[in-house]
CSV table of C-alpha atoms and ligand atoms in Angstrom, one decimal:
chain,number,residue,atom,x,y,z
A,1,MET,CA,52.9,1.5,-53.4
A,2,GLU,CA,52.4,4.8,-51.7
A,3,TYR,CA,53.2,6.0,-48.3
A,4,ASP,CA,50.1,5.6,-46.1
A,5,HIS,CA,51.0,7.4,-42.9
A,6,ILE,CA,52.9,10.3,-41.5
A,7,LEU,CA,54.2,9.8,-37.9
A,8,ILE,CA,54.4,13.0,-35.9
A,9,ARG,CA,56.8,13.2,-33.0
A,10,PHE,CA,56.3,15.8,-30.3
A,11,GLY,CA,59.8,16.2,-28.9
A,12,GLU,CA,59.7,18.5,-26.0
A,13,ILE,CA,56.0,18.2,-25.3
A,14,ALA,CA,56.6,14.7,-24.3
A,15,LEU,CA,58.6,16.0,-21.3
A,16,LYS,CA,55.9,18.1,-19.9
A,17,GLY,CA,54.6,15.7,-17.3
A,18,LYS,CA,51.0,16.4,-16.2
A,19,ASN,CA,50.6,19.2,-18.8
A,20,ARG,CA,51.3,16.9,-21.6
A,21,LYS,CA,47.7,16.2,-22.4
A,22,SER,CA,46.8,19.8,-22.8
A,23,PHE,CA,50.0,20.4,-24.9
A,24,GLU,CA,49.0,17.6,-27.2
A,25,GLU,CA,45.5,18.8,-27.5
A,26,GLN,CA,46.7,22.3,-28.4
A,27,LEU,CA,49.0,20.8,-31.1
A,28,ILE,CA,46.1,18.8,-32.5
A,29,ARG,CA,43.9,22.0,-32.6
A,30,ASN,CA,46.7,23.7,-34.5
A,31,ILE,CA,47.2,20.9,-37.0
A,32,ARG,CA,43.5,20.2,-37.8
A,33,PRO,CA,42.8,23.4,-39.8
A,34,LEU,CA,45.8,22.6,-42.0
A,35,LEU,CA,44.4,19.3,-43.0
A,36,GLN,CA,40.9,20.5,-43.8
A,37,GLN,CA,41.6,20.9,-47.5
A,38,PHE,CA,42.5,17.2,-47.7
A,39,PRO,CA,39.2,15.5,-47.3
A,40,ASP,CA,40.4,11.9,-47.2
A,41,VAL,CA,43.1,12.6,-44.6
A,42,ARG,CA,42.6,11.6,-40.9
A,43,LEU,CA,44.5,12.6,-37.8
A,44,GLN,CA,44.9,9.8,-35.3
A,45,ARG,CA,46.3,9.7,-31.8
A,46,SER,CA,47.6,6.8,-29.8
A,47,TYR,CA,49.9,6.8,-26.8
A,48,ASN,CA,53.0,9.0,-27.7
A,49,GLN,CA,52.2,9.2,-31.3
A,50,LEU,CA,50.1,11.3,-33.6
A,51,TYR,CA,49.5,9.9,-37.1
A,52,VAL,CA,48.2,11.4,-40.2
A,53,VAL,CA,46.4,8.6,-42.1
A,54,LEU,CA,46.8,9.6,-45.8
A,55,ASN,CA,44.2,7.3,-47.4
A,56,GLY,CA,45.7,7.8,-50.8
A,57,THR,CA,46.6,11.5,-50.5
A,58,ASP,CA,50.1,12.6,-51.5
A,59,TYR,CA,52.2,13.2,-48.4
A,60,GLU,CA,54.3,16.1,-49.7
A,61,PRO,CA,51.9,19.1,-49.5
A,62,ILE,CA,50.9,17.9,-46.0
A,63,VAL,CA,54.5,17.6,-44.8
A,64,LYS,CA,55.1,21.0,-46.1
A,65,LYS,CA,52.3,22.4,-44.0
A,66,LEU,CA,53.3,20.4,-40.9
A,67,LYS,CA,56.8,21.7,-41.1
A,68,THR,CA,55.5,25.1,-40.1
A,69,VAL,CA,53.8,23.8,-36.9
A,70,PHE,CA,55.5,24.5,-33.6
A,71,GLY,CA,55.5,21.5,-31.3
A,72,ILE,CA,56.4,19.0,-34.0
A,73,GLN,CA,59.9,17.8,-33.5
A,74,SER,CA,60.1,15.4,-36.4
A,75,MET,CA,58.0,13.4,-38.8
A,76,SER,CA,58.4,10.1,-40.7
A,77,VAL,CA,56.6,9.1,-43.8
A,78,ALA,CA,55.7,5.5,-43.3
A,79,LEU,CA,54.2,2.3,-44.7
A,80,LYS,CA,52.1,0.2,-42.4
A,81,SER,CA,51.9,-3.6,-42.3
A,82,GLU,CA,50.0,-6.1,-40.3
A,83,ASN,CA,51.8,-7.5,-37.2
A,84,ASP,CA,52.6,-10.6,-39.2
A,85,ILE,CA,56.1,-11.5,-40.2
A,86,GLU,CA,55.3,-12.3,-43.8
A,87,ASP,CA,53.4,-9.0,-44.3
A,88,MET,CA,56.2,-7.2,-42.6
A,89,LYS,CA,58.8,-8.7,-45.0
A,90,ARG,CA,56.7,-7.6,-47.9
A,91,VAL,CA,56.4,-4.1,-46.7
A,92,ALA,CA,60.1,-3.8,-45.8
A,93,LEU,CA,60.9,-4.5,-49.4
A,94,SER,CA,58.5,-1.8,-50.6
A,95,ALA,CA,60.0,0.7,-48.1
A,96,ILE,CA,63.5,0.1,-49.4
A,97,ALA,CA,62.3,0.3,-53.0
A,98,MET,CA,60.6,3.6,-52.3
A,99,ALA,CA,63.8,5.0,-50.7
A,100,GLY,CA,65.2,5.2,-54.3
A,101,ALA,CA,67.4,3.4,-56.7
A,102,GLU,CA,70.6,5.2,-55.6
A,103,VAL,CA,70.4,3.5,-52.2
A,104,LYS,CA,73.5,1.3,-51.8
A,105,THR,CA,73.6,0.6,-48.1
A,106,PHE,CA,71.0,0.2,-45.4
A,107,LYS,CA,70.3,-0.7,-41.9
A,108,VAL,CA,67.2,-1.9,-40.1
A,109,SER,CA,66.3,-0.4,-36.7
A,110,ALA,CA,63.4,-2.2,-35.3
A,111,ARG,CA,61.6,-1.3,-32.0
A,112,ARG,CA,59.1,-3.7,-30.6
A,113,LYS,CA,56.9,-1.4,-28.6
A,114,PHE,CA,54.1,-3.9,-28.6
A,115,LYS,CA,55.6,-6.6,-26.3
A,116,PRO,CA,53.1,-9.4,-27.0
A,117,PHE,CA,54.5,-9.6,-30.6
A,118,PRO,CA,56.7,-12.7,-30.4
A,119,ILE,CA,59.7,-11.6,-32.3
A,120,ASP,CA,62.0,-9.1,-30.5
A,121,SER,CA,63.8,-6.1,-31.9
A,122,GLN,CA,67.1,-7.8,-32.5
A,123,GLN,CA,65.6,-10.7,-34.2
A,124,LEU,CA,63.5,-8.4,-36.4
A,125,ASN,CA,66.6,-6.5,-37.5
A,126,ARG,CA,68.2,-9.8,-38.6
A,127,LEU,CA,65.1,-11.3,-40.2
A,128,LEU,CA,64.1,-8.2,-42.2
A,129,GLY,CA,67.7,-7.4,-43.0
A,130,ALA,CA,68.3,-10.8,-44.4
A,131,HIS,CA,65.1,-10.7,-46.4
A,132,ILE,CA,66.1,-7.3,-48.0
A,133,LEU,CA,69.6,-8.7,-48.9
A,134,LYS,CA,68.0,-11.8,-50.5
A,135,ASN,CA,65.7,-9.7,-52.7
A,136,TYR,CA,67.9,-6.8,-53.7
A,137,LYS,CA,71.3,-7.8,-55.1
A,138,ASN,CA,73.1,-4.5,-55.2
A,139,ILE,CA,72.5,-3.4,-51.7
A,140,LYS,CA,74.6,-4.0,-48.6
A,141,VAL,CA,74.2,-3.5,-44.8
A,142,ASP,CA,76.1,-0.7,-43.2
A,143,VAL,CA,75.3,-0.2,-39.5
A,144,HIS,CA,77.4,2.9,-39.1
A,145,GLU,CA,76.6,5.2,-42.1
A,146,PRO,CA,73.8,3.7,-44.1
A,147,ASP,CA,72.3,5.5,-47.1
A,148,VAL,CA,69.0,4.5,-45.6
A,149,GLU,CA,67.9,3.6,-42.1
A,150,LEU,CA,64.7,1.7,-42.2
A,151,ARG,CA,62.9,2.3,-38.9
A,152,VAL,CA,60.5,-0.4,-38.0
A,153,GLU,CA,58.1,0.3,-35.1
A,154,VAL,CA,55.9,-2.6,-33.9
A,155,LYS,CA,52.8,-1.2,-32.3
A,156,SER,CA,49.6,-2.8,-31.1
A,157,ASP,CA,47.6,-1.8,-34.3
A,158,GLY,CA,50.3,-2.7,-36.8
A,159,THR,CA,54.0,-2.1,-37.8
A,160,TYR,CA,55.2,1.2,-39.3
A,161,PHE,CA,58.2,1.2,-41.7
A,162,SER,CA,59.8,4.5,-42.5
A,163,SER,CA,63.0,5.5,-44.3
A,164,LEU,CA,62.2,9.1,-44.6
A,165,GLN,CA,62.7,11.4,-41.6
A,166,ILE,CA,61.7,15.1,-41.8
A,167,GLN,CA,62.7,17.7,-39.3
A,168,GLY,CA,59.9,19.7,-37.8
A,169,ALA,CA,59.8,23.3,-36.5
A,170,GLY,CA,60.4,22.2,-32.9
A,171,GLY,CA,59.3,24.4,-30.0
A,172,LEU,CA,55.9,24.2,-28.3
A,173,PRO,CA,52.4,24.5,-29.8
A,174,VAL,CA,51.2,28.0,-30.2
A,175,GLY,CA,48.5,28.6,-27.7
A,176,SER,CA,50.1,26.4,-25.0
A,177,SER,CA,51.4,29.3,-23.0
A,178,GLY,CA,50.1,32.8,-22.3
A,179,LYS,CA,49.6,35.8,-24.5
A,180,VAL,CA,52.3,38.4,-25.3
A,181,MET,CA,52.4,41.8,-27.0
A,182,LEU,CA,55.0,42.1,-29.8
A,183,MET,CA,56.3,45.5,-30.5
A,184,LEU,CA,56.4,45.3,-34.3
A,185,SER,CA,58.2,47.8,-36.4
A,186,GLY,CA,58.7,47.4,-40.1
A,187,GLY,CA,62.3,46.4,-39.6
A,188,ILE,CA,64.0,43.0,-39.9
A,189,ASP,CA,64.4,42.2,-36.2
A,190,SER,CA,61.0,42.5,-34.5
A,191,PRO,CA,59.1,40.0,-36.8
A,192,VAL,CA,61.9,37.5,-36.1
A,193,ALA,CA,61.5,38.1,-32.4
A,194,GLY,CA,57.8,37.5,-32.7
A,195,TYR,CA,58.4,34.3,-34.6
A,196,LEU,CA,60.8,33.0,-31.9
A,197,ALA,CA,58.4,33.9,-29.1
A,198,MET,CA,55.6,32.0,-30.9
A,199,LYS,CA,58.0,29.1,-31.2
A,200,ARG,CA,57.9,28.8,-27.4
A,201,GLY,CA,54.1,28.5,-27.5
A,202,VAL,CA,52.8,31.9,-26.8
A,203,THR,CA,49.8,33.5,-28.5
A,204,LEU,CA,50.8,36.8,-30.1
A,205,GLU,CA,49.3,40.2,-30.5
A,206,ALA,CA,51.3,43.0,-32.2
A,207,ILE,CA,51.5,46.7,-31.7
A,208,HIS,CA,52.8,49.2,-34.2
A,209,PHE,CA,53.4,52.9,-33.8
A,210,HIS,CA,53.0,54.9,-37.0
A,211,SER,CA,53.3,58.6,-37.7
A,212,PRO,CA,51.3,59.7,-40.6
A,213,PRO,CA,51.9,61.8,-42.8
A,214,TYR,CA,55.6,61.3,-42.0
A,215,THR,CA,55.2,57.6,-42.5
A,216,SER,CA,53.2,56.4,-45.5
A,217,GLU,CA,50.3,54.1,-46.0
A,218,ARG,CA,52.8,51.7,-47.6
A,219,ALA,CA,54.9,51.6,-44.4
A,220,LYS,CA,51.7,50.5,-42.6
A,221,GLN,CA,50.9,48.0,-45.3
A,222,LYS,CA,54.4,46.5,-44.7
A,223,VAL,CA,53.6,45.9,-41.0
A,224,GLU,CA,50.3,44.4,-42.0
A,225,ASP,CA,52.1,42.0,-44.4
A,226,LEU,CA,54.5,41.1,-41.6
A,227,THR,CA,51.7,40.4,-39.2
A,228,ASN,CA,50.1,38.2,-41.8
A,229,VAL,CA,53.3,36.1,-42.1
A,230,LEU,CA,53.3,35.7,-38.3
A,231,ALA,CA,49.6,34.6,-38.4
A,232,ASN,CA,50.7,32.0,-41.0
A,233,CYS,CA,52.8,30.3,-38.2
A,234,GLY,CA,50.1,29.9,-35.7
A,235,VAL,CA,46.8,31.2,-34.7
A,236,ASN,CA,45.0,34.6,-35.3
A,237,VAL,CA,47.1,37.7,-34.7
A,238,GLN,CA,45.6,41.0,-33.7
A,239,LEU,CA,47.5,44.1,-34.8
A,240,HIS,CA,47.1,47.4,-32.8
A,241,VAL,CA,48.1,50.4,-34.8
A,242,VAL,CA,48.8,53.4,-32.6
A,243,PRO,CA,48.9,56.9,-34.1
A,244,PHE,CA,52.2,58.3,-32.8
A,245,THR,CA,52.7,61.6,-34.7
A,246,TYR,CA,51.4,63.9,-32.0
A,247,ILE,CA,53.6,62.3,-29.4
A,248,GLN,CA,56.7,62.5,-31.5
A,249,GLN,CA,55.9,66.2,-32.3
A,250,GLU,CA,55.5,66.9,-28.6
A,251,ILE,CA,58.8,65.2,-27.9
A,252,LYS,CA,60.6,67.1,-30.6
A,253,ARG,CA,59.2,70.4,-29.3
A,254,HIS,CA,60.0,69.8,-25.6
A,255,VAL,CA,62.8,67.3,-25.2
A,256,PRO,CA,66.5,68.0,-26.0
A,257,GLU,CA,67.4,66.2,-29.1
A,258,HIS,CA,69.9,63.7,-27.8
A,259,TYR,CA,67.3,62.4,-25.3
A,260,SER,CA,64.4,62.3,-27.8
A,261,MET,CA,64.9,58.7,-28.7
A,262,THR,CA,65.0,57.5,-25.1
A,263,ILE,CA,61.8,59.4,-24.3
A,264,MET,CA,60.1,58.2,-27.4
A,265,ARG,CA,60.9,54.6,-26.5
A,266,ARG,CA,59.6,55.1,-23.0
A,267,MET,CA,56.4,56.4,-24.4
A,268,MET,CA,56.1,53.5,-26.7
A,269,LEU,CA,56.7,51.1,-23.9
A,270,ARG,CA,54.1,52.7,-21.6
A,271,ILE,CA,51.4,52.6,-24.4
A,272,ALA,CA,52.3,49.0,-25.3
A,273,GLU,CA,52.0,48.0,-21.6
A,274,LYS,CA,48.6,49.7,-21.3
A,275,ILE,CA,47.2,48.0,-24.4
A,276,ALA,CA,48.8,44.7,-23.4
A,277,ARG,CA,47.0,44.8,-20.0
A,278,LYS,CA,43.7,45.7,-21.7
A,279,ARG,CA,44.2,42.6,-24.0
A,280,GLY,CA,45.3,40.2,-21.3
A,281,ALA,CA,48.9,40.0,-22.5
A,282,LEU,CA,51.4,39.3,-19.8
A,283,ALA,CA,54.7,40.3,-21.4
A,284,LEU,CA,56.0,42.5,-24.1
A,285,VAL,CA,58.4,41.3,-26.9
A,286,THR,CA,60.9,43.4,-28.7
A,287,GLY,CA,63.4,42.8,-31.5
A,288,GLU,CA,66.2,44.3,-29.5
A,289,SER,CA,69.7,42.8,-29.7
A,290,LEU,CA,72.3,44.0,-27.2
A,291,GLY,CA,74.6,46.7,-28.5
A,292,GLN,CA,73.1,46.8,-32.0
A,293,VAL,CA,72.3,50.5,-32.0
A,294,ALA,CA,72.3,53.5,-29.5
A,295,SER,CA,69.0,52.5,-28.0
A,296,GLN,CA,70.1,49.0,-27.3
A,297,THR,CA,73.0,49.4,-24.9
A,298,VAL,CA,72.5,48.0,-21.4
A,299,GLU,CA,72.3,51.6,-20.1
A,300,SER,CA,69.6,52.5,-22.6
A,301,MET,CA,67.6,49.4,-22.0
A,302,HIS,CA,67.8,50.1,-18.3
A,303,THR,CA,66.5,53.6,-18.7
A,304,ILE,CA,63.8,52.7,-21.2
A,305,ASN,CA,62.7,49.6,-19.3
A,306,GLU,CA,62.2,51.6,-16.1
A,307,VAL,CA,58.7,52.7,-17.1
A,308,THR,CA,57.2,49.3,-17.0
A,309,SER,CA,56.9,46.4,-14.5
A,310,MET,CA,55.9,44.0,-17.2
A,311,PRO,CA,58.4,41.5,-18.4
A,312,VAL,CA,60.0,42.5,-21.7
A,313,LEU,CA,61.1,39.5,-23.6
A,314,ARG,CA,64.0,39.9,-26.1
A,315,PRO,CA,64.4,36.7,-28.0
A,316,LEU,CA,67.2,38.2,-30.2
A,317,ILE,CA,69.2,39.6,-27.3
A,318,SER,CA,72.5,37.8,-28.1
A,319,MET,CA,72.1,37.3,-31.8
A,320,ASP,CA,74.2,39.0,-34.5
A,321,LYS,CA,72.5,40.9,-37.2
A,322,LEU,CA,73.6,38.2,-39.7
A,323,GLU,CA,72.0,35.4,-37.7
A,324,ILE,CA,68.8,37.5,-37.4
A,325,MET,CA,68.7,38.1,-41.2
A,326,ASP,CA,69.2,34.5,-41.8
A,327,ILE,CA,66.1,33.6,-39.8
A,328,ALA,CA,64.2,36.4,-41.4
A,329,LYS,CA,64.9,34.9,-44.8
A,330,LYS,CA,63.9,31.4,-43.7
A,331,ILE,CA,60.5,32.6,-42.3
A,332,ASN,CA,59.8,34.9,-45.3
A,333,THR,CA,59.8,38.2,-43.5
A,334,TYR,CA,63.1,39.5,-44.9
A,335,ASP,CA,61.8,40.6,-48.3
A,336,ILE,CA,58.9,42.5,-46.7
A,337,SER,CA,61.2,44.1,-44.0
A,338,ILE,CA,63.6,45.5,-46.6
A,339,ARG,CA,60.9,47.4,-48.5
A,340,PRO,CA,62.2,50.9,-48.4
A,341,TYR,CA,59.5,52.8,-46.5
A,342,GLU,CA,60.2,55.0,-43.5
A,343,ASP,CA,59.7,53.9,-40.0
A,344,CYS,CA,58.4,56.5,-37.4
A,345,CYS,CA,61.6,56.2,-35.5
A,346,THR,CA,64.0,56.8,-38.4
A,347,ILE,CA,62.2,60.1,-39.3
A,348,PHE,CA,62.5,61.6,-35.9
A,349,LEU,CA,65.8,60.0,-35.1
A,350,PRO,CA,68.3,62.4,-33.6
A,351,THR,CA,71.7,62.6,-35.3
A,352,HIS,CA,73.5,62.0,-32.0
A,353,PRO,CA,71.4,60.0,-29.6
A,354,VAL,CA,72.8,59.5,-26.2
A,355,THR,CA,74.1,56.0,-25.8
A,356,LYS,CA,74.1,56.0,-22.0
A,357,PRO,CA,70.9,57.7,-21.0
A,358,LYS,CA,70.2,58.2,-17.3
A,359,VAL,CA,66.8,57.5,-15.6
A,360,GLU,CA,66.9,60.7,-13.7
A,361,ARG,CA,67.5,62.8,-16.8
A,362,ALA,CA,64.7,61.0,-18.7
A,363,ILE,CA,62.3,61.7,-15.8
A,364,ALA,CA,63.4,65.3,-15.7
A,365,TYR,CA,62.8,65.9,-19.4
A,366,GLU,CA,59.5,64.2,-19.2
A,367,GLN,CA,58.3,66.9,-16.9
A,368,ALA,CA,57.7,69.0,-19.9
A,369,LEU,CA,55.2,66.5,-21.3
A,370,ASP,CA,51.7,65.6,-20.1
A,371,VAL,CA,52.7,61.9,-20.2
A,372,GLU,CA,49.4,60.5,-18.8
A,373,LYS,CA,47.3,62.5,-21.2
A,374,LEU,CA,49.4,61.6,-24.2
A,375,ILE,CA,49.2,57.9,-23.4
A,376,ASN,CA,45.5,57.9,-22.9
A,377,LYS,CA,44.9,59.7,-26.1
A,378,ALA,CA,47.1,57.3,-28.0
A,379,VAL,CA,45.4,54.2,-26.5
A,380,GLU,CA,41.9,55.6,-27.3
A,381,THR,CA,42.7,56.3,-30.9
A,382,THR,CA,44.4,52.9,-31.6
A,383,ASP,CA,42.9,50.7,-34.3
A,384,MET,CA,42.8,47.0,-34.1
A,385,LEU,CA,43.1,44.8,-37.1
A,386,THR,CA,42.8,41.0,-37.2
A,387,PHE,CA,44.9,38.6,-39.3
A,388,ALA,CA,43.3,35.3,-39.6
A,389,ALA,CA,45.4,32.1,-39.2
A,390,GLU,CA,43.5,30.4,-42.0
A,391,LYS,CA,45.5,32.4,-44.5
A,392,LYS,CA,48.3,30.1,-43.7
A,393,MET,CA,46.8,27.7,-46.2
A,394,GLU,CA,48.3,29.8,-48.9
A,395,SER,CA,51.7,30.8,-47.7
A,396,PRO,CA,53.3,28.5,-45.2
A,397,VAL,CA,56.8,29.2,-44.1
A,398,ASP,CA,59.1,27.2,-46.4
A,399,GLU,CA,62.0,25.9,-44.4
A,400,LEU,CA,62.7,26.4,-40.8
A,401,PHE,CA,65.9,25.4,-38.9
B,501,ATP,P1,63.6,46.4,-35.9
B,501,ATP,O1,64.5,45.7,-37.0
B,501,ATP,O2,62.7,45.4,-35.3
B,501,ATP,O3,63.0,47.6,-36.4
B,501,ATP,P2,65.8,47.9,-35.0
B,501,ATP,O4,67.0,47.2,-35.1
B,501,ATP,O5,65.4,48.9,-36.0
B,501,ATP,O6,64.6,46.8,-34.8
B,501,ATP,P3,65.1,49.8,-32.9
B,501,ATP,O7,64.7,50.8,-33.9
B,501,ATP,O8,66.0,50.2,-31.8
B,501,ATP,O9,65.8,48.6,-33.5
B,501,ATP,O10,63.8,49.2,-32.3
B,501,ATP,C1,64.0,48.3,-31.2
B,501,ATP,C2,62.6,47.6,-31.0
B,501,ATP,O11,61.6,48.5,-30.6
B,501,ATP,C3,62.1,46.9,-32.3
B,501,ATP,O12,62.7,45.7,-32.5
B,501,ATP,C4,60.7,46.9,-32.0
B,501,ATP,O13,60.4,45.8,-31.1
B,501,ATP,C5,60.4,48.2,-31.2
B,501,ATP,N1,60.0,49.2,-32.2
B,501,ATP,C6,60.7,50.1,-32.8
B,501,ATP,N2,59.9,50.9,-33.6
B,501,ATP,C7,58.7,50.5,-33.5
B,501,ATP,C8,57.4,50.9,-34.0
B,501,ATP,N3,57.3,51.8,-34.9
B,501,ATP,N4,56.3,50.2,-33.6
B,501,ATP,C9,56.4,49.2,-32.7
B,501,ATP,N5,57.6,48.8,-32.2
B,501,ATP,C10,58.7,49.4,-32.5
B,502,MG,MG1,63.7,49.4,-36.8
């Protein structure tokens, strides 16, 4: 016997009241393309539940793909029976057999969701439990810590038996909230920040500042590869590549060195905001974590943030570097991020950046620059690349949380 269904549980979406329907629909839109390569598989929806009907297809590659989809809390691989006690007994035995020979203890957890069915949950637990004990000699009941919990859900269309629960990625379906602009460097942090933002349902675009010839083509390739990984978690991701050399040279020429980083970040933020507005994004996302480096002190954030009225989301704000690295490894961005090519910031980085920059000083130093003109020129010469979500077929994220 083979598993014939995958039950998909929504988790948090279920709490969304009136919005629930649109959340569910978005989730379905995100799942469908992943199932396209399995011609016999069908996606079915009823009440609280979404099912994948396997029709003979192996469940493992499908579960692997579904584990990357935000909005899925958990999944169960299941066998279906008729709502008939004899058929249910038969399928219960198969479900236990499929749980493996090493199973020594079990427990039945029945839920009669379809009330017209004449046997209630407690009676089902007893009946099915007794039937399993009668047929398998080496197995015992343990209601506290069983090797296998056989979940039995009686629904109007049939009863589902599952002994295998799989954790999903959690979060909300990508596309169920608005659009944000991720400031994506080639480092470890910002791709993780983008991933965590997507986990909460946003659609993502990314912006990257590069400084040729100080930064190489391979540094840009790195950012493209990172964007591709992010596209693998959701829907299409656009990457805006901003030529930043001229601005950095202007800063180097006109701004005292210890403030150059602050001014550079302020310029980045202004340009990011402008492109975000053009693209209909309502917030910026960065990989900043409080206190990690000179530009990430509260004072520094305050002075840099002063140039924009757009919300700046910082999903990593309270995380330690090790925690961030851990997620980066899980989502397959770590190996790309540690490729050794220079970032535009590292090249122009002052040796002693100010850790508590003042807004007034920053504004004063900017008098030496034609800020408006620099921004407009950068925006006009920005390139946009598209990373298609379909590529996620080839490289889904392995394991999430
Ligand atoms: P990351 O690991 O993401 O590079 P970081 O620890 O190196 O972060 P900073 O260099 O202070 O920290 O950068 C802070 C944030 O500013 C980054 O997380 C990113 O969101 C943004 N940022 C930095 N450099 C760039 C860049 N070249 N293009 C786009 N965004 C950038
Ligand atoms: Mg960096």
